């Protein structure tokens, strides 16, 4: 038996391919949206993985340091290291800010860490790690910085000594690693006017500025200007210990909140990017409906253009299932063309997106199945029309 | 020895609607056509020609009467076959005013489609199609797509399609309407030749004054009743 769908498509191949191409661009947008969502999750995970921590210790009763603010004393790590199962710790401070480079502001997440401890970049693609205790930085390649560049963070200039890759915040901002002390200063540094105001207030306070006791005033001033706060302590668990158990011990004995890396992933995915995920999910749903409507409309108009031929086919004895199969195959063909065009387009334009777009094979396979289902469903309307055509329409009068 | 008619129609009636608004489109039609015979079916608009054609083509159901097709009673106050598609496919050929060929198939496949639908294997169906196209002298256009054929060539391919399953009867609905005199007569000549060659009865529904004198026998339909009249049988 002749494949009617193949012959019909071949007779107007250009128009059919063009329709498939248009549909493909729409599918490409859908795949890209799914990729943006996957990219957000991956960004969140990469941030957690880059720290190399099994446990994140944060301020008590907070979801810090990304979902909520968290502030800890920077000597907390000493007591943590005394707990059983803790192999290594590292203080970290994070702040999202605009970094000036060549007169242009670039939004980055600055991460302060102690050299040789947890919290630093997990690998370098160029340059060297931070070696000096101040004013050196390692930046993600997405910042556009090069080794040797000078960047300004707050009041100080830093030299980029190394480059890393795929180190971004959950918001997709590239990371810049600097020494912890510098990050603490940058995070809690007041402007000059505030410092002068605070000094004047202290000097005017007779309880602090006592005659004959200038050291009291100096000590209070030092406390106010110095920063010994961090956002979290990262903990690596010793081999043979259960991270969950160690985290529970920290919570119980140190009056801090401790999350395993799995807990942190949940916090980032379920809390921090939940709204964005819902937004994207809704958008994906709308795109699926629009795609279905377009396919239905195209197949419907293609069928309307063949009413007389379908009437003749029915008159000369063609079975309904043969006609339905022709329409269904044409719809599925559009879906297949659309999917491959969409996949190609999404792969082509994904790197141009400012945020990371992660196109996963499983998503693509799922999209392929959904596209075929949508096309099959969309062809139902046209099939209904075709099956209702009366073969008597072929006979005039 | 009496030849069995290709089609025998007895007291065929068709009523549209019911009650006081009912319309009797056919009021007892009687016709008998022998194999190889070409008859004209004429009549004014609204006389019931199309209704009769649709009843004979098994696309609408008559109200009462009897239709016998090459010895097989296909209708006797009810259809005697359950699958009318198969009846149309295997036992009735159709030729329309416009060729109504399937534009996305070439000439051969348009003709071969019928035997293929009947379950004939593709090569055999295509061989049959080529035979039919040869009989209609369009074998040189066998692989041309339909839009590439002239109007006359398309009409011949349509006739070849009607003949593809060797039906005992062909219903031709105004097959010469869009053609000039010479071409119209050429089509009638072809129909006469094929009717003889394949022993197929052909009913030609027409208004065309150019071809009416060529029929040896004519059925004139008026107010739902047929009246048999001798034709001129003018040679073409």
JSON list of C-alpha atoms in Angstrom, two decimals, chain B residues 11-230:
[
{"chain": "B", "resi": 11, "resn": "UNK", "atom": "CA", "xyz": [-38.92, 0.57, -8.25]},
{"chain": "B", "resi": 12, "resn": "UNK", "atom": "CA", "xyz": [-36.16, 2.53, -6.53]},
{"chain": "B", "resi": 13, "resn": "UNK", "atom": "CA", "xyz": [-37.43, 5.33, -4.32]},
{"chain": "B", "resi": 14, "resn": "UNK", "atom": "CA", "xyz": [-35.70, 7.90, -2.16]},
{"chain": "B", "resi": 15, "resn": "UNK", "atom": "CA", "xyz": [-37.45, 10.14, 0.31]},
{"chain": "B", "resi": 16, "resn": "UNK", "atom": "CA", "xyz": [-35.65, 12.97, 2.11]},
{"chain": "B", "resi": 17, "resn": "UNK", "atom": "CA", "xyz": [-37.06, 13.90, 5.52]},
{"chain": "B", "resi": 18, "resn": "UNK", "atom": "CA", "xyz": [-40.36, 12.78, 6.98]},
{"chain": "B", "resi": 19, "resn": "UNK", "atom": "CA", "xyz": [-43.85, 14.04, 7.69]},
{"chain": "B", "resi": 20, "resn": "UNK", "atom": "CA", "xyz": [-45.35, 16.97, 5.81]},
{"chain": "B", "resi": 21, "resn": "UNK", "atom": "CA", "xyz": [-41.90, 18.33, 4.82]},
{"chain": "B", "resi": 22, "resn": "UNK", "atom": "CA", "xyz": [-40.76, 15.05, 3.22]},
{"chain": "B", "resi": 23, "resn": "UNK", "atom": "CA", "xyz": [-39.52, 15.25, -0.37]},
{"chain": "B", "resi": 24, "resn": "UNK", "atom": "CA", "xyz": [-39.68, 12.29, -2.73]},
{"chain": "B", "resi": 25, "resn": "UNK", "atom": "CA", "xyz": [-36.57, 12.67, -4.88]},
{"chain": "B", "resi": 26, "resn": "UNK", "atom": "CA", "xyz": [-36.99, 9.29, -6.60]},
{"chain": "B", "resi": 27, "resn": "UNK", "atom": "CA", "xyz": [-40.48, 7.86, -7.16]},
{"chain": "B", "resi": 28, "resn": "UNK", "atom": "CA", "xyz": [-39.96, 4.38, -8.54]},
{"chain": "B", "resi": 29, "resn": "UNK", "atom": "CA", "xyz": [-36.99, 4.35, -10.87]},
{"chain": "B", "resi": 30, "resn": "UNK", "atom": "CA", "xyz": [-36.61, 1.39, -13.21]},
{"chain": "B", "resi": 31, "resn": "UNK", "atom": "CA", "xyz": [-33.52, 0.87, -15.34]},
{"chain": "B", "resi": 32, "resn": "UNK", "atom": "CA", "xyz": [-31.72, -2.03, -16.93]},
{"chain": "B", "resi": 33, "resn": "UNK", "atom": "CA", "xyz": [-28.34, -1.71, -18.56]},
{"chain": "B", "resi": 34, "resn": "UNK", "atom": "CA", "xyz": [-26.46, -4.48, -20.29]},
{"chain": "B", "resi": 35, "resn": "UNK", "atom": "CA", "xyz": [-22.71, -5.10, -19.95]},
{"chain": "B", "resi": 36, "resn": "UNK", "atom": "CA", "xyz": [-20.76, -3.02, -22.46]},
{"chain": "B", "resi": 37, "resn": "UNK", "atom": "CA", "xyz": [-23.61, -0.56, -22.88]},
{"chain": "B", "resi": 38, "resn": "UNK", "atom": "CA", "xyz": [-23.27, 3.22, -22.49]},
{"chain": "B", "resi": 39, "resn": "UNK", "atom": "CA", "xyz": [-26.50, 5.03, -21.62]},
{"chain": "B", "resi": 40, "resn": "UNK", "atom": "CA", "xyz": [-27.19, 8.67, -21.02]},
{"chain": "B", "resi": 41, "resn": "UNK", "atom": "CA", "xyz": [-29.07, 9.90, -17.96]},
{"chain": "B", "resi": 42, "resn": "UNK", "atom": "CA", "xyz": [-30.50, 13.31, -18.62]},
{"chain": "B", "resi": 43, "resn": "UNK", "atom": "CA", "xyz": [-32.92, 15.60, -16.94]},
{"chain": "B", "resi": 44, "resn": "UNK", "atom": "CA", "xyz": [-33.36, 19.15, -15.67]},
{"chain": "B", "resi": 45, "resn": "UNK", "atom": "CA", "xyz": [-31.77, 20.39, -12.46]},
{"chain": "B", "resi": 46, "resn": "UNK", "atom": "CA", "xyz": [-33.53, 19.04, -9.38]},
{"chain": "B", "resi": 47, "resn": "UNK", "atom": "CA", "xyz": [-35.01, 16.12, -11.29]},
{"chain": "B", "resi": 48, "resn": "UNK", "atom": "CA", "xyz": [-33.18, 13.55, -9.14]},
{"chain": "B", "resi": 49, "resn": "UNK", "atom": "CA", "xyz": [-30.10, 12.72, -11.25]},
{"chain": "B", "resi": 50, "resn": "UNK", "atom": "CA", "xyz": [-27.58, 13.26, -8.48]},
{"chain": "B", "resi": 51, "resn": "UNK", "atom": "CA", "xyz": [-29.79, 11.45, -5.95]},
{"chain": "B", "resi": 52, "resn": "UNK", "atom": "CA", "xyz": [-30.02, 8.46, -8.28]},
{"chain": "B", "resi": 53, "resn": "UNK", "atom": "CA", "xyz": [-26.27, 8.51, -8.84]},
{"chain": "B", "resi": 54, "resn": "UNK", "atom": "CA", "xyz": [-25.59, 8.65, -5.08]},
{"chain": "B", "resi": 55, "resn": "UNK", "atom": "CA", "xyz": [-28.00, 5.74, -4.50]},
{"chain": "B", "resi": 56, "resn": "UNK", "atom": "CA", "xyz": [-26.34, 3.68, -7.22]},
{"chain": "B", "resi": 57, "resn": "UNK", "atom": "CA", "xyz": [-22.91, 4.67, -5.89]},
{"chain": "B", "resi": 58, "resn": "UNK", "atom": "CA", "xyz": [-23.89, 3.40, -2.42]},
{"chain": "B", "resi": 59, "resn": "UNK", "atom": "CA", "xyz": [-23.15, 6.71, -0.76]},
{"chain": "B", "resi": 60, "resn": "UNK", "atom": "CA", "xyz": [-26.74, 7.34, 0.31]},
{"chain": "B", "resi": 61, "resn": "UNK", "atom": "CA", "xyz": [-29.34, 4.73, 1.12]},
{"chain": "B", "resi": 62, "resn": "UNK", "atom": "CA", "xyz": [-32.48, 4.53, -0.99]},
{"chain": "B", "resi": 63, "resn": "UNK", "atom": "CA", "xyz": [-35.82, 4.34, 0.80]},
{"chain": "B", "resi": 64, "resn": "UNK", "atom": "CA", "xyz": [-37.09, 1.28, -1.03]},
{"chain": "B", "resi": 65, "resn": "UNK", "atom": "CA", "xyz": [-36.65, -0.78, -4.19]},
{"chain": "B", "resi": 66, "resn": "UNK", "atom": "CA", "xyz": [-34.09, -3.20, -5.48]},
{"chain": "B", "resi": 67, "resn": "UNK", "atom": "CA", "xyz": [-30.67, -2.90, -7.13]},
{"chain": "B", "resi": 68, "resn": "UNK", "atom": "CA", "xyz": [-29.02, -5.91, -8.72]},
{"chain": "B", "resi": 69, "resn": "UNK", "atom": "CA", "xyz": [-25.39, -5.53, -9.77]},
{"chain": "B", "resi": 70, "resn": "UNK", "atom": "CA", "xyz": [-24.09, -8.18, -12.18]},
{"chain": "B", "resi": 71, "resn": "UNK", "atom": "CA", "xyz": [-26.42, -10.75, -10.68]},
{"chain": "B", "resi": 72, "resn": "UNK", "atom": "CA", "xyz": [-25.80, -9.78, -7.06]},
{"chain": "B", "resi": 73, "resn": "UNK", "atom": "CA", "xyz": [-28.65, -8.11, -5.23]},
{"chain": "B", "resi": 74, "resn": "UNK", "atom": "CA", "xyz": [-26.92, -5.30, -3.41]},
{"chain": "B", "resi": 75, "resn": "UNK", "atom": "CA", "xyz": [-30.04, -3.50, -2.24]},
{"chain": "B", "resi": 76, "resn": "UNK", "atom": "CA", "xyz": [-33.49, -4.86, -1.49]},
{"chain": "B", "resi": 77, "resn": "UNK", "atom": "CA", "xyz": [-35.20, -2.34, 0.76]},
{"chain": "B", "resi": 78, "resn": "UNK", "atom": "CA", "xyz": [-31.93, -2.42, 2.68]},
{"chain": "B", "resi": 79, "resn": "UNK", "atom": "CA", "xyz": [-28.26, -2.81, 1.81]},
{"chain": "B", "resi": 80, "resn": "UNK", "atom": "CA", "xyz": [-27.27, -6.43, 1.47]},
{"chain": "B", "resi": 81, "resn": "UNK", "atom": "CA", "xyz": [-23.62, -5.73, 2.16]},
{"chain": "B", "resi": 82, "resn": "UNK", "atom": "CA", "xyz": [-22.32, -4.55, 5.48]},
{"chain": "B", "resi": 83, "resn": "UNK", "atom": "CA", "xyz": [-19.22, -2.80, 4.13]},
{"chain": "B", "resi": 84, "resn": "UNK", "atom": "CA", "xyz": [-20.29, -0.37, 1.43]},
{"chain": "B", "resi": 85, "resn": "UNK", "atom": "CA", "xyz": [-16.71, 0.86, 1.00]},
{"chain": "B", "resi": 86, "resn": "UNK", "atom": "CA", "xyz": [-15.71, -2.55, -0.31]},
{"chain": "B", "resi": 87, "resn": "UNK", "atom": "CA", "xyz": [-18.75, -2.55, -2.60]},
{"chain": "B", "resi": 88, "resn": "UNK", "atom": "CA", "xyz": [-17.77, 0.85, -4.02]},
{"chain": "B", "resi": 89, "resn": "UNK", "atom": "CA", "xyz": [-14.12, -0.09, -4.28]},
{"chain": "B", "resi": 90, "resn": "UNK", "atom": "CA", "xyz": [-14.59, -3.42, -6.09]},
{"chain": "B", "resi": 91, "resn": "UNK", "atom": "CA", "xyz": [-17.89, -3.14, -7.98]},
{"chain": "B", "resi": 92, "resn": "UNK", "atom": "CA", "xyz": [-18.48, 0.50, -8.89]},
{"chain": "B", "resi": 93, "resn": "UNK", "atom": "CA", "xyz": [-16.31, 2.93, -10.86]},
{"chain": "B", "resi": 94, "resn": "UNK", "atom": "CA", "xyz": [-16.69, 6.68, -10.56]},
{"chain": "B", "resi": 95, "resn": "UNK", "atom": "CA", "xyz": [-15.84, 9.42, -13.04]},
{"chain": "B", "resi": 96, "resn": "UNK", "atom": "CA", "xyz": [-16.56, 12.98, -12.02]},
{"chain": "B", "resi": 97, "resn": "UNK", "atom": "CA", "xyz": [-17.02, 16.32, -13.74]},
{"chain": "B", "resi": 98, "resn": "UNK", "atom": "CA", "xyz": [-13.58, 17.32, -12.49]},
{"chain": "B", "resi": 99, "resn": "UNK", "atom": "CA", "xyz": [-11.04, 14.49, -12.41]},
{"chain": "B", "resi": 100, "resn": "UNK", "atom": "CA", "xyz": [-10.56, 14.71, -8.59]},
{"chain": "B", "resi": 101, "resn": "UNK", "atom": "CA", "xyz": [-7.32, 12.83, -8.74]},
{"chain": "B", "resi": 102, "resn": "UNK", "atom": "CA", "xyz": [-5.11, 12.71, -5.68]},
{"chain": "B", "resi": 103, "resn": "UNK", "atom": "CA", "xyz": [-2.67, 15.54, -6.46]},
{"chain": "B", "resi": 104, "resn": "UNK", "atom": "CA", "xyz": [0.21, 14.17, -4.40]},
{"chain": "B", "resi": 105, "resn": "UNK", "atom": "CA", "xyz": [0.27, 10.82, -6.26]},
{"chain": "B", "resi": 106, "resn": "UNK", "atom": "CA", "xyz": [1.49, 10.35, -9.82]},
{"chain": "B", "resi": 107, "resn": "UNK", "atom": "CA", "xyz": [-0.80, 9.06, -12.58]},
{"chain": "B", "resi": 108, "resn": "UNK", "atom": "CA", "xyz": [0.16, 5.40, -12.05]},
{"chain": "B", "resi": 109, "resn": "UNK", "atom": "CA", "xyz": [-0.39, 5.47, -8.29]},
{"chain": "B", "resi": 110, "resn": "UNK", "atom": "CA", "xyz": [-3.72, 7.28, -8.68]},
{"chain": "B", "resi": 111, "resn": "UNK", "atom": "CA", "xyz": [-4.90, 4.31, -10.73]},
{"chain": "B", "resi": 112, "resn": "UNK", "atom": "CA", "xyz": [-3.03, 1.67, -8.71]},
{"chain": "B", "resi": 113, "resn": "UNK", "atom": "CA", "xyz": [-4.52, 2.93, -5.45]},
{"chain": "B", "resi": 114, "resn": "UNK", "atom": "CA", "xyz": [-7.79, 1.04, -6.04]},
{"chain": "B", "resi": 115, "resn": "UNK", "atom": "CA", "xyz": [-6.28, -2.41, -6.53]},
{"chain": "B", "resi": 116, "resn": "UNK", "atom": "CA", "xyz": [-3.90, -1.69, -3.65]},
{"chain": "B", "resi": 117, "resn": "UNK", "atom": "CA", "xyz": [-6.85, -0.86, -1.39]},
{"chain": "B", "resi": 118, "resn": "UNK", "atom": "CA", "xyz": [-8.34, -4.18, -2.47]},
{"chain": "B", "resi": 119, "resn": "UNK", "atom": "CA", "xyz": [-5.22, -5.92, -1.22]},
{"chain": "B", "resi": 120, "resn": "UNK", "atom": "CA", "xyz": [-3.36, -6.40, -4.50]},
{"chain": "B", "resi": 121, "resn": "UNK", "atom": "CA", "xyz": [0.42, -6.24, -4.05]},
{"chain": "B", "resi": 122, "resn": "UNK", "atom": "CA", "xyz": [2.05, -2.99, -5.15]},
{"chain": "B", "resi": 123, "resn": "UNK", "atom": "CA", "xyz": [3.89, -4.33, -8.26]},
{"chain": "B", "resi": 124, "resn": "UNK", "atom": "CA", "xyz": [0.79, -6.12, -9.55]},
{"chain": "B", "resi": 125, "resn": "UNK", "atom": "CA", "xyz": [-1.39, -3.08, -8.82]},
{"chain": "B", "resi": 126, "resn": "UNK", "atom": "CA", "xyz": [1.04, -0.84, -10.70]},
{"chain": "B", "resi": 127, "resn": "UNK", "atom": "CA", "xyz": [1.10, -3.27, -13.66]},
{"chain": "B", "resi": 128, "resn": "UNK", "atom": "CA", "xyz": [-2.70, -3.14, -13.79]},
{"chain": "B", "resi": 129, "resn": "UNK", "atom": "CA", "xyz": [-2.57, 0.64, -13.59]},
{"chain": "B", "resi": 130, "resn": "UNK", "atom": "CA", "xyz": [-0.13, 0.78, -16.49]},
{"chain": "B", "resi": 131, "resn": "UNK", "atom": "CA", "xyz": [-2.42, -1.47, -18.54]},
{"chain": "B", "resi": 132, "resn": "UNK", "atom": "CA", "xyz": [-5.31, 0.88, -17.88]},
{"chain": "B", "resi": 133, "resn": "UNK", "atom": "CA", "xyz": [-3.25, 3.96, -18.72]},
{"chain": "B", "resi": 134, "resn": "UNK", "atom": "CA", "xyz": [-2.18, 2.24, -21.94]},
{"chain": "B", "resi": 135, "resn": "UNK", "atom": "CA", "xyz": [-5.81, 1.48, -22.77]},
{"chain": "B", "resi": 136, "resn": "UNK", "atom": "CA", "xyz": [-6.50, 5.19, -22.38]},
{"chain": "B", "resi": 137, "resn": "UNK", "atom": "CA", "xyz": [-3.38, 6.18, -24.32]},
{"chain": "B", "resi": 138, "resn": "UNK", "atom": "CA", "xyz": [-1.73, 8.09, -21.47]},
{"chain": "B", "resi": 139, "resn": "UNK", "atom": "CA", "xyz": [0.94, 5.53, -20.63]},
{"chain": "B", "resi": 140, "resn": "UNK", "atom": "CA", "xyz": [3.62, 8.07, -21.61]},
{"chain": "B", "resi": 141, "resn": "UNK", "atom": "CA", "xyz": [2.45, 10.24, -18.67]},
{"chain": "B", "resi": 142, "resn": "UNK", "atom": "CA", "xyz": [2.43, 7.35, -16.21]},
{"chain": "B", "resi": 143, "resn": "UNK", "atom": "CA", "xyz": [4.93, 8.92, -13.80]},
{"chain": "B", "resi": 144, "resn": "UNK", "atom": "CA", "xyz": [3.84, 12.51, -14.19]},
{"chain": "B", "resi": 145, "resn": "UNK", "atom": "CA", "xyz": [2.45, 14.27, -11.15]},
{"chain": "B", "resi": 146, "resn": "UNK", "atom": "CA", "xyz": [-1.19, 15.29, -11.52]},
{"chain": "B", "resi": 147, "resn": "UNK", "atom": "CA", "xyz": [-0.60, 19.08, -11.72]},
{"chain": "B", "resi": 148, "resn": "UNK", "atom": "CA", "xyz": [1.75, 18.42, -14.67]},
{"chain": "B", "resi": 149, "resn": "UNK", "atom": "CA", "xyz": [-1.05, 16.77, -16.73]},
{"chain": "B", "resi": 150, "resn": "UNK", "atom": "CA", "xyz": [-3.39, 18.61, -19.06]},
{"chain": "B", "resi": 151, "resn": "UNK", "atom": "CA", "xyz": [-7.13, 18.63, -18.32]},
{"chain": "B", "resi": 152, "resn": "UNK", "atom": "CA", "xyz": [-7.78, 15.96, -20.96]},
{"chain": "B", "resi": 153, "resn": "UNK", "atom": "CA", "xyz": [-4.97, 13.74, -19.65]},
{"chain": "B", "resi": 154, "resn": "UNK", "atom": "CA", "xyz": [-6.28, 14.08, -16.10]},
{"chain": "B", "resi": 155, "resn": "UNK", "atom": "CA", "xyz": [-9.76, 13.04, -17.21]},
{"chain": "B", "resi": 156, "resn": "UNK", "atom": "CA", "xyz": [-8.32, 9.96, -18.94]},
{"chain": "B", "resi": 157, "resn": "UNK", "atom": "CA", "xyz": [-6.36, 9.03, -15.81]},
{"chain": "B", "resi": 158, "resn": "UNK", "atom": "CA", "xyz": [-9.60, 9.41, -13.84]},
{"chain": "B", "resi": 159, "resn": "UNK", "atom": "CA", "xyz": [-11.35, 7.02, -16.27]},
{"chain": "B", "resi": 160, "resn": "UNK", "atom": "CA", "xyz": [-8.44, 4.58, -15.93]},
{"chain": "B", "resi": 161, "resn": "UNK", "atom": "CA", "xyz": [-8.86, 4.73, -12.14]},
{"chain": "B", "resi": 162, "resn": "UNK", "atom": "CA", "xyz": [-12.59, 3.99, -12.48]},
{"chain": "B", "resi": 163, "resn": "UNK", "atom": "CA", "xyz": [-11.74, 0.90, -14.51]},
{"chain": "B", "resi": 164, "resn": "UNK", "atom": "CA", "xyz": [-8.85, -0.30, -12.36]},
{"chain": "B", "resi": 165, "resn": "UNK", "atom": "CA", "xyz": [-10.81, -2.93, -10.41]},
{"chain": "B", "resi": 166, "resn": "UNK", "atom": "CA", "xyz": [-12.83, -3.94, -13.52]},
{"chain": "B", "resi": 167, "resn": "UNK", "atom": "CA", "xyz": [-16.22, -2.96, -12.01]},
{"chain": "B", "resi": 168, "resn": "UNK", "atom": "CA", "xyz": [-19.41, -4.10, -13.77]},
{"chain": "B", "resi": 169, "resn": "UNK", "atom": "CA", "xyz": [-20.63, -0.49, -13.76]},
{"chain": "B", "resi": 170, "resn": "UNK", "atom": "CA", "xyz": [-19.15, 2.98, -14.04]},
{"chain": "B", "resi": 171, "resn": "UNK", "atom": "CA", "xyz": [-21.08, 6.05, -12.91]},
{"chain": "B", "resi": 172, "resn": "UNK", "atom": "CA", "xyz": [-19.92, 9.11, -14.86]},
{"chain": "B", "resi": 173, "resn": "UNK", "atom": "CA", "xyz": [-21.14, 12.40, -13.46]},
{"chain": "B", "resi": 174, "resn": "UNK", "atom": "CA", "xyz": [-21.01, 15.06, -16.21]},
{"chain": "B", "resi": 175, "resn": "UNK", "atom": "CA", "xyz": [-17.59, 13.88, -17.42]},
{"chain": "B", "resi": 176, "resn": "UNK", "atom": "CA", "xyz": [-17.54, 16.24, -20.43]},
{"chain": "B", "resi": 177, "resn": "UNK", "atom": "CA", "xyz": [-18.89, 19.40, -18.81]},
{"chain": "B", "resi": 178, "resn": "UNK", "atom": "CA", "xyz": [-15.66, 21.41, -18.82]},
{"chain": "B", "resi": 179, "resn": "UNK", "atom": "CA", "xyz": [-14.53, 20.22, -22.28]},
{"chain": "B", "resi": 180, "resn": "UNK", "atom": "CA", "xyz": [-14.96, 21.67, -25.75]},
{"chain": "B", "resi": 181, "resn": "UNK", "atom": "CA", "xyz": [-16.90, 19.72, -28.40]},
{"chain": "B", "resi": 182, "resn": "UNK", "atom": "CA", "xyz": [-13.95, 17.82, -29.85]},
{"chain": "B", "resi": 183, "resn": "UNK", "atom": "CA", "xyz": [-12.62, 16.75, -26.48]},
{"chain": "B", "resi": 184, "resn": "UNK", "atom": "CA", "xyz": [-16.08, 15.93, -25.15]},
{"chain": "B", "resi": 185, "resn": "UNK", "atom": "CA", "xyz": [-16.76, 13.66, -28.08]},
{"chain": "B", "resi": 186, "resn": "UNK", "atom": "CA", "xyz": [-13.31, 12.10, -27.68]},
{"chain": "B", "resi": 187, "resn": "UNK", "atom": "CA", "xyz": [-14.13, 11.22, -24.07]},
{"chain": "B", "resi": 188, "resn": "UNK", "atom": "CA", "xyz": [-17.45, 9.63, -25.10]},
{"chain": "B", "resi": 189, "resn": "UNK", "atom": "CA", "xyz": [-15.64, 7.68, -27.79]},
{"chain": "B", "resi": 190, "resn": "UNK", "atom": "CA", "xyz": [-13.19, 6.40, -25.18]},
{"chain": "B", "resi": 191, "resn": "UNK", "atom": "CA", "xyz": [-16.04, 5.45, -22.82]},
{"chain": "B", "resi": 192, "resn": "UNK", "atom": "CA", "xyz": [-17.79, 3.53, -25.61]},
{"chain": "B", "resi": 193, "resn": "UNK", "atom": "CA", "xyz": [-14.60, 1.70, -26.54]},
{"chain": "B", "resi": 194, "resn": "UNK", "atom": "CA", "xyz": [-13.76, 0.81, -22.94]},
{"chain": "B", "resi": 195, "resn": "UNK", "atom": "CA", "xyz": [-17.33, -0.32, -22.24]},
{"chain": "B", "resi": 196, "resn": "UNK", "atom": "CA", "xyz": [-17.03, -2.76, -25.11]},
{"chain": "B", "resi": 197, "resn": "UNK", "atom": "CA", "xyz": [-13.47, -3.79, -24.28]},
{"chain": "B", "resi": 198, "resn": "UNK", "atom": "CA", "xyz": [-14.09, -4.41, -20.56]},
{"chain": "B", "resi": 199, "resn": "UNK", "atom": "CA", "xyz": [-17.80, -5.28, -20.83]},
{"chain": "B", "resi": 200, "resn": "UNK", "atom": "CA", "xyz": [-18.58, -2.55, -18.33]},
{"chain": "B", "resi": 201, "resn": "UNK", "atom": "CA", "xyz": [-21.90, -0.72, -18.28]},
{"chain": "B", "resi": 202, "resn": "UNK", "atom": "CA", "xyz": [-21.54, 3.06, -18.12]},
{"chain": "B", "resi": 203, "resn": "UNK", "atom": "CA", "xyz": [-24.20, 5.52, -16.98]},
{"chain": "B", "resi": 204, "resn": "UNK", "atom": "CA", "xyz": [-23.32, 9.01, -18.17]},
{"chain": "B", "resi": 205, "resn": "UNK", "atom": "CA", "xyz": [-25.18, 11.77, -16.34]},
{"chain": "B", "resi": 206, "resn": "UNK", "atom": "CA", "xyz": [-25.08, 14.80, -18.60]},
{"chain": "B", "resi": 207, "resn": "UNK", "atom": "CA", "xyz": [-26.60, 18.09, -19.68]},
{"chain": "B", "resi": 208, "resn": "UNK", "atom": "CA", "xyz": [-24.17, 18.31, -22.55]},
{"chain": "B", "resi": 209, "resn": "UNK", "atom": "CA", "xyz": [-26.04, 18.78, -25.82]},
{"chain": "B", "resi": 210, "resn": "UNK", "atom": "CA", "xyz": [-22.88, 17.90, -27.76]},
{"chain": "B", "resi": 211, "resn": "UNK", "atom": "CA", "xyz": [-22.81, 14.32, -26.55]},
{"chain": "B", "resi": 212, "resn": "UNK", "atom": "CA", "xyz": [-26.49, 13.45, -25.99]},
{"chain": "B", "resi": 213, "resn": "UNK", "atom": "CA", "xyz": [-27.01, 12.48, -29.67]},
{"chain": "B", "resi": 214, "resn": "UNK", "atom": "CA", "xyz": [-24.24, 9.87, -29.41]},
{"chain": "B", "resi": 215, "resn": "UNK", "atom": "CA", "xyz": [-26.15, 7.62, -26.97]},
{"chain": "B", "resi": 216, "resn": "UNK", "atom": "CA", "xyz": [-28.14, 4.71, -28.34]},
{"chain": "B", "resi": 217, "resn": "UNK", "atom": "CA", "xyz": [-30.34, 4.69, -25.27]},
{"chain": "B", "resi": 218, "resn": "UNK", "atom": "CA", "xyz": [-31.25, 7.48, -22.91]},
{"chain": "B", "resi": 219, "resn": "UNK", "atom": "CA", "xyz": [-33.01, 7.59, -19.57]},
{"chain": "B", "resi": 220, "resn": "UNK", "atom": "CA", "xyz": [-34.76, 10.88, -19.05]},
{"chain": "B", "resi": 221, "resn": "UNK", "atom": "CA", "xyz": [-35.47, 11.60, -15.42]},
{"chain": "B", "resi": 222, "resn": "UNK", "atom": "CA", "xyz": [-38.28, 14.01, -14.54]},
{"chain": "B", "resi": 223, "resn": "UNK", "atom": "CA", "xyz": [-39.82, 14.54, -11.11]},
{"chain": "B", "resi": 224, "resn": "UNK", "atom": "CA", "xyz": [-38.08, 11.48, -9.76]},
{"chain": "B", "resi": 225, "resn": "UNK", "atom": "CA", "xyz": [-39.21, 9.07, -12.46]},
{"chain": "B", "resi": 226, "resn": "UNK", "atom": "CA", "xyz": [-37.21, 7.70, -15.36]},
{"chain": "B", "resi": 227, "resn": "UNK", "atom": "CA", "xyz": [-38.50, 7.48, -18.92]},
{"chain": "B", "resi": 228, "resn": "UNK", "atom": "CA", "xyz": [-36.57, 5.37, -21.36]},
{"chain": "B", "resi": 229, "resn": "UNK", "atom": "CA", "xyz": [-36.07, 6.97, -24.76]},
{"chain": "B", "resi": 230, "resn": "UNK", "atom": "CA", "xyz": [-34.26, 5.77, -27.83]}
]
